[in-house]
Coordinates of N, CA and C in Angstrom, one line a residue:
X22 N -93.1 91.0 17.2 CA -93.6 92.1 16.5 C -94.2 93.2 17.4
X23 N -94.7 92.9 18.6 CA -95.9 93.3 19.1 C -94.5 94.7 19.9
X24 N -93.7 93.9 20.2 CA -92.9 94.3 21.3 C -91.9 95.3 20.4
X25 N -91.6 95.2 19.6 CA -90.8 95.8 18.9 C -90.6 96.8 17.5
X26 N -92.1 97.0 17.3 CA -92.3 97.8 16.2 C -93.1 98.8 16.6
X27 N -92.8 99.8 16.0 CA -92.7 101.2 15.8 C -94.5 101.6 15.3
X28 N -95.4 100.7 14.5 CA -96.2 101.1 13.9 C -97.2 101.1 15.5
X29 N -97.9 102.2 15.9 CA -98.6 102.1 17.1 C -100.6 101.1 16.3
X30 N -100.5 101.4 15.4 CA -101.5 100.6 15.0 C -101.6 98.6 15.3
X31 N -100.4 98.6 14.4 CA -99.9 97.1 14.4 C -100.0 96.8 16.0
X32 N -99.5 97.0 16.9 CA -98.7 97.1 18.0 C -100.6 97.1 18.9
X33 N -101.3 97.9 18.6 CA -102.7 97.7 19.0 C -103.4 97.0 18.6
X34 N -103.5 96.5 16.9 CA -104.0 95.2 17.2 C -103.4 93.8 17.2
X35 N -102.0 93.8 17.7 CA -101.7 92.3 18.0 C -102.0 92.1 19.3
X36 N -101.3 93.3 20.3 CA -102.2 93.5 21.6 C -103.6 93.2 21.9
X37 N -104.6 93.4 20.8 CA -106.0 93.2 21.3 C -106.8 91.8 21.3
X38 N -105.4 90.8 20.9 CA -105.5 89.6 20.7 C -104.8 88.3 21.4
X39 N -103.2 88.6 21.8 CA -102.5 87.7 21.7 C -102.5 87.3 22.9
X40 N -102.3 87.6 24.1 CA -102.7 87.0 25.2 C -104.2 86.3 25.6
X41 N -105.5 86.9 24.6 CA -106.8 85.5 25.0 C -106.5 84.0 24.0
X42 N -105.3 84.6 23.4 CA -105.2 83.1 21.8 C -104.5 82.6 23.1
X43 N -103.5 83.2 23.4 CA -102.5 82.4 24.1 C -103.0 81.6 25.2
X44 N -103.9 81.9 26.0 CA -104.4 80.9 27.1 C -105.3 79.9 26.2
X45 N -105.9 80.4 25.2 CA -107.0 79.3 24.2 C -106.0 78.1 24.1
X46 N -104.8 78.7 23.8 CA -104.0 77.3 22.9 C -103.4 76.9 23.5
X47 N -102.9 77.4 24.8 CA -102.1 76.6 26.5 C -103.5 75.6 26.4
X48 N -104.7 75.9 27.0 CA -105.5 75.2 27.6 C -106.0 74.3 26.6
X49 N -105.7 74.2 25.2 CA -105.9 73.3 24.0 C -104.7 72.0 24.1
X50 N -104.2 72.4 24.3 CA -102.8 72.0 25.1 C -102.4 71.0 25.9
X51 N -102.9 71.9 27.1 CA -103.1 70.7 28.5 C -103.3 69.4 28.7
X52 N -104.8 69.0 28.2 CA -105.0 68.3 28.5 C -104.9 67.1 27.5
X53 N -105.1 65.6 28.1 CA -104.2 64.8 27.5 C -105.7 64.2 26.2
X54 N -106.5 64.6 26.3 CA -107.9 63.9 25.4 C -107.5 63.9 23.5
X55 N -108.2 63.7 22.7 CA -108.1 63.7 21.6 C -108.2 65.1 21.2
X56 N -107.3 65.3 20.3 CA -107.4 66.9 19.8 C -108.4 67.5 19.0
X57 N -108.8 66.6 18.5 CA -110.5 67.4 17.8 C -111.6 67.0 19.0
X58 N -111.7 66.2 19.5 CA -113.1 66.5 20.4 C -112.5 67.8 21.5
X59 N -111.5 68.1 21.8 CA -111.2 69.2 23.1 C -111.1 70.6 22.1
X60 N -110.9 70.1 21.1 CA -110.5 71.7 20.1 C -112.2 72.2 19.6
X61 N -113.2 71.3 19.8 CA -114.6 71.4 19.8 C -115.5 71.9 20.5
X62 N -114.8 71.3 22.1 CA -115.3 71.8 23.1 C -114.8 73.1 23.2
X63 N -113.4 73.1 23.4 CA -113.1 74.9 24.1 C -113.7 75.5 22.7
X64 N -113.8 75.7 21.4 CA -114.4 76.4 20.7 C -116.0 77.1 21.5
X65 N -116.6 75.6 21.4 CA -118.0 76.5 22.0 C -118.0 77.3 23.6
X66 N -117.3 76.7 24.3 CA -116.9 77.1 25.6 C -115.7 78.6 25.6
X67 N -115.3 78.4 24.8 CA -114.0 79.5 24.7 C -114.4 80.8 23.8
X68 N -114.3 80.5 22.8 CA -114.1 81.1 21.2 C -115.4 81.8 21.1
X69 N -117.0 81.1 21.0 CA -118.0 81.7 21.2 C -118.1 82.7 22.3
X70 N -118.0 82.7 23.3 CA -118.0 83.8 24.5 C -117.2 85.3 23.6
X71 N -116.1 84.7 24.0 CA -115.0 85.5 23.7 C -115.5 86.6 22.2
X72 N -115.7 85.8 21.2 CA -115.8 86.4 20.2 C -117.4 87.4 20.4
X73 N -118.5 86.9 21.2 CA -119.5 87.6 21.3 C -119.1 88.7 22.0
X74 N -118.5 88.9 23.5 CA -118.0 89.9 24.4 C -117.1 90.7 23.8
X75 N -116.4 90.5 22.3 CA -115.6 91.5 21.4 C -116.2 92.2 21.0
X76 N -117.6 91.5 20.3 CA -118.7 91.9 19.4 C -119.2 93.6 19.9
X77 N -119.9 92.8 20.9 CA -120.0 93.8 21.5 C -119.7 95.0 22.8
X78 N -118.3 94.7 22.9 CA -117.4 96.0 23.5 C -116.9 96.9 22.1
X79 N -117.0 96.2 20.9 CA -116.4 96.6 19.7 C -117.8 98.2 19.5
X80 N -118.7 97.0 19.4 CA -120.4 98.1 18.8 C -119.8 99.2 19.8
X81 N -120.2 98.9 20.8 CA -120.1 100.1 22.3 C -119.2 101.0 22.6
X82 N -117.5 100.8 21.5 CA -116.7 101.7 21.1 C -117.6 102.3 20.0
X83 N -118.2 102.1 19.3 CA -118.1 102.2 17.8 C -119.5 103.6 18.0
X84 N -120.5 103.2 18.5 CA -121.8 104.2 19.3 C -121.5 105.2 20.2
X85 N -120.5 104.8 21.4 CA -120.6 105.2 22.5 C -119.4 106.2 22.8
X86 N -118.5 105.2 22.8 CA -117.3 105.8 23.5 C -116.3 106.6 22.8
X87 N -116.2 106.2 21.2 CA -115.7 107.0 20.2 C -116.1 108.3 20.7
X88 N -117.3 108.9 20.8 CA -118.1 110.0 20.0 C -117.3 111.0 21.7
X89 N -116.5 110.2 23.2 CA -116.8 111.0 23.6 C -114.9 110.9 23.6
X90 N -114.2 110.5 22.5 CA -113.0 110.7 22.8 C -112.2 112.1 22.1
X91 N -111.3 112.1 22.3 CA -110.2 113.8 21.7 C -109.9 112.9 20.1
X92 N -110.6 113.2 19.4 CA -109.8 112.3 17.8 C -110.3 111.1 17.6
X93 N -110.8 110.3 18.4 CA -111.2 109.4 18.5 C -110.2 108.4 19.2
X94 N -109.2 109.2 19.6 CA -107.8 108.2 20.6 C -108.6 108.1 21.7
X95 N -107.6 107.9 22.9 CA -107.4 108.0 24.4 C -107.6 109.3 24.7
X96 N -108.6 109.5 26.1 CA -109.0 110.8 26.6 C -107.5 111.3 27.1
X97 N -107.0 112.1 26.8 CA -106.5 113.3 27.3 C -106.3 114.1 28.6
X98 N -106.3 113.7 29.7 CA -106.3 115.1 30.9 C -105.6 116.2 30.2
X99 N -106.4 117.5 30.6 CA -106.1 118.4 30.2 C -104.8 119.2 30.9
X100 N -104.8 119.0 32.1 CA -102.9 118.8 32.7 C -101.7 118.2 31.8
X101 N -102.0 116.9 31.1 CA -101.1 116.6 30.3 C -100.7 117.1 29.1
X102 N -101.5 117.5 28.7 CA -101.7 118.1 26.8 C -100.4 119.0 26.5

C-alpha cells in the first residue's frame, strides 16, 4: 500500500510507522524464550520509548515547527517553487 498508492496522506502515515513495527516484531521474533514474557519485556523496553519520543516530536510539530512551515507542508526553497 505504502509503495503503491497514489493518496500522499495514506502513503505518510504508513511511512511514519512501518519500519519501527517492523524491527519490534523481527526482534519479537528472534529470540527463542516464551512469547508473552519477551512480548512484555520489548513492550516496556521498546514500545514505551518509542511511543513517548513520538509523543513528543509529535507536540513539537504541532507548537513549533508547523507555525514555521509554507501551508503547514515541507519548507520550500525558494529556487524550487
Amino acid at each position: 500500500m505504502g509503495h503503491a498508492s497514489r493518496s500522499a496522506s495514506l502513503v505518510s502515515w504508513i511511512f511514519s510507522f512501518h519500519m519501527p513495527l517492523f524491527f519490534i516484531i523481527s526482534g519479537m521474533l528472534f529470540h527463542e524464550r516464551q512469547f508473552l514474557d519477551s512480548f512484555k519485556k520489548k513492550v516496556t523496553r521498546l514500545l514505551i520509548p518509542y511511543l513517548f519520543f513520538g509523543i513528543v516530536t509529535f507536540v513539537y510539530w504541532a507548537l513549533i515547527e508547523r507555525r514555521f512551515r509554507v501551508g503547514g507542508g515541507a519548507v520550500v526553497p525558494s529556487r524550487m517553487r
